[in-house]
Every structure is written in C-alpha cells, then in structure tokens.
C-alpha cells in the first residue's frame, strides 16, 4: 500500500456515503487520518469504521454544513484528534428537480444553503487552521452542473456555479500561503443522489434502472458512469499537486469540455 499522504490529516463533509465516502476511503488508503463528517452520524461512523478496519485512522462526527457552529466544531475536532488539518474536503450536497416557474423560494434556499453556503462556511472555518499548519489543500465538490445548465436543475446548477466562482476566488486569496483550492466537477456517479434524479427523469413506463441507463448513454460520451473511487483518486491527486490551484476539474467521461 502506498502512503503518499502519511502524516496528513483530512476531514470530508458528506463523507458518510457516495462520493464523499469514496474520497474519504481514497485519502485514508494513502495514509491520511480522516475525520468523516456527515449530517447522518450512523453513515459517518460506518465509513470511519470501514477505514479503521482496513488499518487506517478515522473518526466520525455529525455535522450540518449549513451551521457555522458545526463547521467550526468539525475543524476543532479534526485538529484535536489529529494535531492539525492539511486537507479540507467539502462534499456534502443535495439535489432536487423542479422548473423555475414552479420552484418554491424555500427550496431555492434549502439547496443553496447546503451546496453553496455549506462550502463557504467550511472554507471560512478551515482557512485559519490551514494557515496555522502552513500547508493546505481545499477541495470543493461542484458538478458538471456548475459548467452548464440542465432542465429542472436551475437552483442546483446555480449552487454549483457558486462553488466554482467561490473556489477560484479563494484560491487567489491563499495562493501565497502554501494552500491550494480546487473544485472537482463529477459527471454522473451512481449514488443516492442519482436514485432521486433517475426517478425524476423517468420516461413513462420506465423503471429507475432503465431511466438511469438512458441518462448515462444520453449524456456521457464514454457510455459509462464515473465512480466514487475515481473521484477519490482525483482528490488524492489534488492533494499532491502544489501548482494546481483555482481550477474546476471535470471528471465526467467527456460530458463537458470547458
Ligand atoms: P449522496 O446523497 O450519496 O451523499 C451526500 C451526502 O451528504 C450524504 O451522506 C448526506 O447525508 C450528506 N449531507 C446532506 N446534507 C448535509 C448537510 N447539511 N450537512 C452535512 N452532510 C450533509 O450524494 P453524492 O452523489 O455522493 O453527492 C456528493 C456531492 O457530489 C454533492 O455535492 C453533489 O452535488 C456532488 N455531485 C454528485 C454527482 C453524482 O452524479 N452523484 C455529480 C456531480 C456532483
């Protein structure tokens, strides 16, 4: 087992399942200690237990990324558990499908709060800790929906465009402090989020599985989805790439080209 992140400490929000879990496992496999944060404590604990079962170092904590007190507590707990923070991954996110004319103001707020404000609050809490460490890798999970719009996803897309602009601006603020900040833009990954989307985009008479397969073939030039493990590999790469900063990197099988 390689250990290119031995001695590094990370936290991952939304680390209880899906892409966040893939990132937590990938960082841990390279030797990083990982604090798994999620609003679903049982899921976070299961992920941390999985890492420990493989010989890694991990703890779990309940965190609601829309609450500043929670993101500050996550940073404090990671520093207390592992002696500092090197890698801050903000992956918690939610989706819903609704066209603009029917979109409730409360639903706009709900999605923006988790996906955009949650990233802001995480970074605001993490930056002072990374400055103390004299090293930092900030990884914010955006989406191909942060590069192009999709029908029924205006609010989700707006939240992901926000993550990309925010991350690019933050990268410039911390560029001379040995801290990088990048966004990852996954394409289509089969997680609980895509259970929701496959159901929402079902054609009449289609099963969720048939809808899922149709979306993958319609959108992804490679004709196959991406995996949480692949997103985890890209996160590991970004932790090892001192000159890559301010980027929003697509990992989408050719779906987006800008
Ligand atoms: P998922 O639903 O499987 O996982 C999301 C995780 O975030 C869950 O564990 C959930 O409990 C947690 N979470 C939700 N609200 C939270 C909150 N307020 N505080 C803390 N944790 C919270 O979804 P996923 O597909 O793994 O998505 C992860 C990220 O990747 C999201 O930001 C999503 O927008 C993004 N993304 C996903 C895809 C995809 O195809 N699945 C594509 C592009 C981008």
Short mmCIF file of C-alpha atoms and ligand atoms in Angstrom, two decimals:
data_model
loop_
_atom_site.label_atom_id
_atom_site.label_comp_id
_atom_site.label_asym_id
_atom_site.label_seq_id
_atom_site.Cartn_x
_atom_site.Cartn_y
_atom_site.Cartn_z
CA UNK A 1 0.00 0.00 0.00
CA UNK A 2 1.42 3.39 -0.94
CA UNK A 3 1.27 6.08 1.73
CA UNK A 4 1.78 9.34 -0.08
CA UNK A 5 -0.40 11.12 2.50
CA UNK A 6 1.20 9.63 5.62
CA UNK A 7 1.20 12.24 8.39
CA UNK A 8 -1.56 14.26 6.72
CA UNK A 9 -4.91 14.95 8.39
CA UNK A 10 -8.15 15.49 6.49
CA UNK A 11 -11.84 15.99 7.00
CA UNK A 12 -14.54 15.19 4.48
CA UNK A 13 -18.05 16.63 4.76
CA UNK A 14 -20.77 14.42 3.31
CA UNK A 15 -18.32 11.57 3.91
CA UNK A 16 -20.93 9.09 5.09
CA UNK A 17 -21.85 7.80 1.64
CA UNK A 18 -21.47 8.23 -2.10
CA UNK A 19 -18.74 10.45 -3.47
CA UNK A 20 -17.66 11.75 -0.04
CA UNK A 21 -17.20 8.20 1.17
CA UNK A 22 -15.12 7.43 -1.94
CA UNK A 23 -12.91 10.42 -1.20
CA UNK A 24 -12.54 9.53 2.49
CA UNK A 25 -11.53 5.97 1.59
CA UNK A 26 -9.05 7.14 -1.07
CA UNK A 27 -7.36 9.66 1.26
CA UNK A 28 -7.17 7.04 4.03
CA UNK A 29 -5.74 4.43 1.66
CA UNK A 30 -2.85 6.84 1.05
CA UNK A 31 -2.22 7.13 4.79
CA UNK A 32 -4.15 10.28 5.73
CA UNK A 33 -6.07 10.36 9.01
CA UNK A 34 -9.69 11.25 8.18
CA UNK A 35 -12.46 12.87 10.18
CA UNK A 36 -15.68 11.80 8.44
CA UNK A 37 -18.35 14.47 8.88
CA UNK A 38 -21.97 13.99 7.84
CA UNK A 39 -25.43 15.04 8.93
CA UNK A 40 -26.10 11.29 9.06
CA UNK A 41 -23.95 10.24 12.02
CA UNK A 42 -24.56 6.50 11.54
CA UNK A 43 -23.31 6.71 7.95
CA UNK A 44 -20.24 8.72 9.03
CA UNK A 45 -19.48 6.18 11.74
CA UNK A 46 -19.80 3.28 9.29
CA UNK A 47 -17.34 4.95 6.91
CA UNK A 48 -14.86 5.64 9.73
CA UNK A 49 -15.19 2.04 10.95
CA UNK A 50 -14.53 0.81 7.39
CA UNK A 51 -11.32 2.86 7.26
CA UNK A 52 -10.17 1.60 10.67
CA UNK A 53 -10.98 -1.97 9.58
CA UNK A 54 -8.54 -1.52 6.70
CA UNK A 55 -5.81 -0.35 9.08
CA UNK A 56 -6.38 3.39 8.65
CA UNK A 57 -7.03 6.15 11.14
CA UNK A 58 -10.50 7.72 11.19
CA UNK A 59 -13.14 9.25 13.42
CA UNK A 60 -16.71 10.34 12.74
CA UNK A 61 -18.77 13.34 13.69
CA UNK A 62 -22.27 14.66 12.99
CA UNK A 63 -22.05 17.97 11.14
CA UNK A 64 -24.70 20.08 9.43
CA UNK A 65 -22.70 22.17 6.95
CA UNK A 66 -25.34 24.92 6.95
CA UNK A 67 -24.46 25.77 10.58
CA UNK A 68 -21.30 27.78 11.27
CA UNK A 69 -21.06 26.30 14.76
CA UNK A 70 -20.94 22.81 13.23
CA UNK A 71 -18.26 23.57 10.62
CA UNK A 72 -16.15 25.30 13.29
CA UNK A 73 -16.60 22.26 15.55
CA UNK A 74 -15.53 19.96 12.70
CA UNK A 75 -12.30 21.90 12.24
CA UNK A 76 -11.65 21.97 16.01
CA UNK A 77 -12.34 18.25 16.34
CA UNK A 78 -10.03 17.38 13.42
CA UNK A 79 -7.22 19.47 14.92
CA UNK A 80 -7.77 17.93 18.37
CA UNK A 81 -7.91 14.37 17.02
CA UNK A 82 -5.01 14.52 14.57
CA UNK A 83 -2.90 17.53 15.63
CA UNK A 84 -3.88 19.79 12.72
CA UNK A 85 -5.56 19.85 9.32
CA UNK A 86 -3.90 19.55 5.93
CA UNK A 87 -6.83 18.64 3.66
CA UNK A 88 -10.37 20.06 3.82
CA UNK A 89 -12.91 18.38 1.54
CA UNK A 90 -16.38 19.88 1.22
CA UNK A 91 -18.61 17.30 -0.47
CA UNK A 92 -21.97 17.48 1.34
CA UNK A 93 -24.68 18.27 -1.17
CA UNK A 94 -28.34 17.82 -2.05
CA UNK A 95 -30.38 17.91 -5.25
CA UNK A 96 -33.98 18.28 -6.31
CA UNK A 97 -35.65 18.67 -9.69
CA UNK A 98 -38.10 21.50 -10.36
CA UNK A 99 -38.54 24.01 -13.14
CA UNK A 100 -38.03 27.67 -12.22
CA UNK A 101 -41.67 28.77 -12.59
CA UNK A 102 -42.68 26.15 -10.01
CA UNK A 103 -39.67 26.40 -7.71
CA UNK A 104 -40.56 27.41 -4.15
CA UNK A 105 -38.37 30.09 -2.61
CA UNK A 106 -37.82 27.72 0.34
CA UNK A 107 -36.45 25.04 -2.00
CA UNK A 108 -34.04 27.54 -3.61
CA UNK A 109 -32.84 28.45 -0.09
CA UNK A 110 -32.52 24.81 1.01
CA UNK A 111 -30.33 23.80 -1.95
CA UNK A 112 -28.23 26.99 -1.89
CA UNK A 113 -27.73 26.66 1.87
CA UNK A 114 -26.26 23.17 1.74
CA UNK A 115 -24.42 23.30 -1.59
CA UNK A 116 -23.09 26.87 -1.65
CA UNK A 117 -23.28 28.32 1.86
CA UNK A 118 -22.08 24.99 3.28
CA UNK A 119 -18.90 25.24 1.19
CA UNK A 120 -18.38 28.87 2.28
CA UNK A 121 -18.82 28.01 5.98
CA UNK A 122 -16.46 25.03 5.69
CA UNK A 123 -13.75 27.08 3.98
CA UNK A 124 -14.18 30.01 6.39
CA UNK A 125 -13.61 27.65 9.31
CA UNK A 126 -10.75 25.74 7.66
CA UNK A 127 -8.57 28.56 6.29
CA UNK A 128 -7.26 29.79 9.69
CA UNK A 129 -6.39 26.18 10.63
CA UNK A 130 -4.60 25.61 7.32
CA UNK A 131 -2.68 28.87 7.77
CA UNK A 132 -1.60 27.67 11.22
CA UNK A 133 -0.41 24.44 9.60
CA UNK A 134 1.49 26.29 6.86
CA UNK A 135 0.00 23.89 4.30
CA UNK A 136 -3.42 23.35 2.88
CA UNK A 137 -5.41 21.55 0.22
CA UNK A 138 -9.03 22.67 -0.10
CA UNK A 139 -11.22 20.51 -2.35
CA UNK A 140 -14.79 21.60 -3.01
CA UNK A 141 -17.17 19.29 -4.84
CA UNK A 142 -19.02 21.16 -7.56
CA UNK A 143 -20.53 19.39 -10.60
CA UNK A 144 -20.81 19.48 -14.37
CA UNK A 145 -23.95 21.44 -13.42
CA UNK A 146 -21.51 24.18 -12.41
CA UNK A 147 -20.39 24.39 -16.05
CA UNK A 148 -23.69 24.05 -17.94
CA UNK A 149 -27.35 24.31 -17.05
CA UNK A 150 -29.82 21.42 -17.17
CA UNK A 151 -33.61 21.49 -17.36
CA UNK A 152 -35.15 21.31 -13.90
CA UNK A 153 -31.83 21.95 -12.16
CA UNK A 154 -31.56 25.77 -12.25
CA UNK A 155 -31.29 26.06 -8.47
CA UNK A 156 -28.83 23.15 -8.19
CA UNK A 157 -26.82 24.50 -11.13
CA UNK A 158 -26.73 27.99 -9.57
CA UNK A 159 -25.36 26.48 -6.36
CA UNK A 160 -22.59 24.67 -8.25
CA UNK A 161 -21.64 27.71 -10.37
CA UNK A 162 -21.37 29.48 -7.00
CA UNK A 163 -18.98 26.81 -5.68
CA UNK A 164 -16.72 27.22 -8.71
CA UNK A 165 -16.57 31.04 -8.54
CA UNK A 166 -16.07 30.93 -4.78
CA UNK A 167 -13.27 28.36 -5.04
CA UNK A 168 -11.45 30.27 -7.78
CA UNK A 169 -11.60 33.48 -5.72
CA UNK A 170 -10.47 31.76 -2.53
CA UNK A 171 -7.53 30.18 -4.38
CA UNK A 172 -6.22 33.65 -5.18
CA UNK A 173 -6.57 34.76 -1.54
CA UNK A 174 -4.48 31.86 -0.19
CA UNK A 175 -2.14 31.35 -3.14
CA UNK A 176 0.95 32.65 -1.34
CA UNK A 177 0.31 30.65 1.83
CA UNK A 178 1.07 27.14 0.54
CA UNK A 179 -2.67 26.49 0.31
CA UNK A 180 -4.41 25.37 -2.88
CA UNK A 181 -8.16 25.44 -3.50
CA UNK A 182 -9.79 23.50 -6.31
CA UNK A 183 -13.22 22.28 -7.32
CA UNK A 184 -14.00 18.83 -8.67
CA UNK A 185 -16.84 18.57 -11.18
CA UNK A 186 -18.16 14.99 -11.31
CA UNK A 187 -20.43 13.96 -14.17
CA UNK A 188 -22.75 11.07 -13.37
CA UNK A 189 -21.98 8.89 -10.36
CA UNK A 190 -24.42 6.22 -9.14
CA UNK A 191 -25.15 7.37 -5.61
CA UNK A 192 -28.30 8.06 -3.59
CA UNK A 193 -28.42 11.41 -5.38
CA UNK A 194 -28.84 9.63 -8.71
CA UNK A 195 -31.66 7.47 -7.32
CA UNK A 196 -33.53 10.77 -6.95
CA UNK A 197 -32.55 12.00 -10.43
CA UNK A 198 -33.28 8.69 -12.19
CA UNK A 199 -36.76 8.69 -10.63
CA UNK A 200 -37.41 12.33 -11.54
CA UNK A 201 -36.33 11.86 -15.19
CA UNK A 202 -38.19 8.57 -15.79
CA UNK A 203 -39.98 8.35 -19.13
CA UNK A 204 -43.44 6.83 -18.89
CA UNK A 205 -43.29 3.12 -18.08
CA UNK A 206 -39.58 3.22 -17.33
CA UNK A 207 -38.05 1.72 -14.19
CA UNK A 208 -35.49 3.71 -12.19
CA UNK A 209 -32.78 1.40 -13.58
CA UNK A 210 -33.89 1.94 -17.20
CA UNK A 211 -34.01 5.70 -16.64
CA UNK A 212 -30.50 5.63 -15.14
CA UNK A 213 -29.08 3.65 -18.08
CA UNK A 214 -30.75 6.00 -20.58
CA UNK A 215 -29.30 9.12 -18.90
CA UNK A 216 -25.80 7.64 -18.83
CA UNK A 217 -25.93 6.74 -22.53
CA UNK A 218 -27.52 10.08 -23.48
CA UNK A 219 -25.09 12.29 -21.58
CA UNK A 220 -21.74 10.52 -21.21
CA UNK A 221 -19.66 10.08 -24.39
CA UNK A 222 -17.83 7.15 -22.80
CA UNK A 223 -21.21 5.50 -22.23
CA UNK A 224 -20.47 4.61 -18.60
CA UNK A 225 -20.78 6.40 -15.27
CA UNK A 226 -17.96 7.61 -13.05
CA UNK A 227 -17.35 6.01 -9.66
CA UNK A 228 -16.75 7.38 -6.13
CA UNK A 229 -13.34 5.69 -6.21
CA UNK A 230 -12.38 7.64 -9.35
CA UNK A 231 -13.41 10.91 -7.72
CA UNK A 232 -11.34 9.83 -4.71
CA UNK A 233 -8.30 9.31 -6.95
CA UNK A 234 -8.68 12.86 -8.32
CA UNK A 235 -8.91 14.23 -4.77
CA UNK A 236 -5.68 12.40 -3.88
CA UNK A 237 -4.03 13.87 -6.97
CA UNK A 238 -5.06 17.40 -5.95
CA UNK A 239 -3.52 16.91 -2.50
CA UNK A 240 -0.23 16.03 -4.24
CA UNK A 241 -0.24 18.84 -6.83
CA UNK A 242 1.24 22.05 -5.37
CA UNK A 243 0.89 24.06 -8.59
CA UNK A 244 -2.71 23.17 -9.39
CA UNK A 245 -5.00 25.77 -7.83
CA UNK A 246 -8.11 27.75 -8.69
CA UNK A 247 -9.27 25.01 -11.08
CA UNK A 248 -12.63 23.34 -11.58
CA UNK A 249 -11.71 19.93 -12.96
CA UNK A 250 -14.25 17.83 -14.83
CA UNK A 251 -14.27 14.09 -14.26
CA UNK A 252 -17.20 13.12 -16.42
CA UNK A 253 -16.32 10.72 -19.22
CA UNK A 254 -16.21 13.53 -21.77
CA UNK A 255 -19.57 15.13 -20.93
CA UNK A 256 -18.20 18.68 -20.53
CA UNK A 257 -15.28 20.26 -22.35
CA UNK A 258 -14.81 23.61 -20.63
P1 LIG B 1 -25.24 11.40 -1.70
O1 LIG B 1 -26.64 11.82 -1.49
O2 LIG B 1 -24.93 9.97 -1.90
O3 LIG B 1 -24.32 11.92 -0.49
C1 LIG B 1 -24.45 13.20 0.03
C2 LIG B 1 -24.01 13.17 1.48
O4 LIG B 1 -24.12 14.50 2.01
C3 LIG B 1 -24.90 12.27 2.35
O5 LIG B 1 -24.10 11.43 3.15
C4 LIG B 1 -25.71 13.26 3.18
O6 LIG B 1 -26.08 12.76 4.45
C5 LIG B 1 -24.73 14.42 3.28
N1 LIG B 1 -25.40 15.69 3.61
C6 LIG B 1 -26.51 16.21 3.05
N2 LIG B 1 -26.83 17.38 3.62
C7 LIG B 1 -25.87 17.62 4.55
C8 LIG B 1 -25.65 18.66 5.48
N3 LIG B 1 -26.49 19.72 5.59
N4 LIG B 1 -24.57 18.59 6.29
C9 LIG B 1 -23.73 17.52 6.21
N5 LIG B 1 -23.90 16.50 5.37
C10 LIG B 1 -24.97 16.54 4.55
O7 LIG B 1 -24.73 12.26 -2.94
P2 LIG B 1 -23.40 12.20 -3.82
O8 LIG B 1 -23.81 11.87 -5.18
O9 LIG B 1 -22.34 11.40 -3.16
O10 LIG B 1 -23.02 13.75 -3.80
C11 LIG B 1 -21.86 14.24 -3.17
C12 LIG B 1 -21.51 15.58 -3.80
O11 LIG B 1 -21.19 15.38 -5.17
C13 LIG B 1 -22.65 16.60 -3.78
O12 LIG B 1 -22.13 17.90 -3.53
C14 LIG B 1 -23.21 16.51 -5.18
O13 LIG B 1 -23.87 17.71 -5.56
C15 LIG B 1 -21.96 16.25 -5.97
N6 LIG B 1 -22.16 15.64 -7.29
C16 LIG B 1 -22.73 14.42 -7.42
C17 LIG B 1 -22.88 13.88 -8.68
C18 LIG B 1 -23.45 12.49 -8.92
O14 LIG B 1 -23.58 12.09 -10.08
N7 LIG B 1 -23.77 11.72 -7.90
C19 LIG B 1 -22.46 14.58 -9.81
C20 LIG B 1 -21.90 15.84 -9.64
C21 LIG B 1 -21.75 16.36 -8.37
#
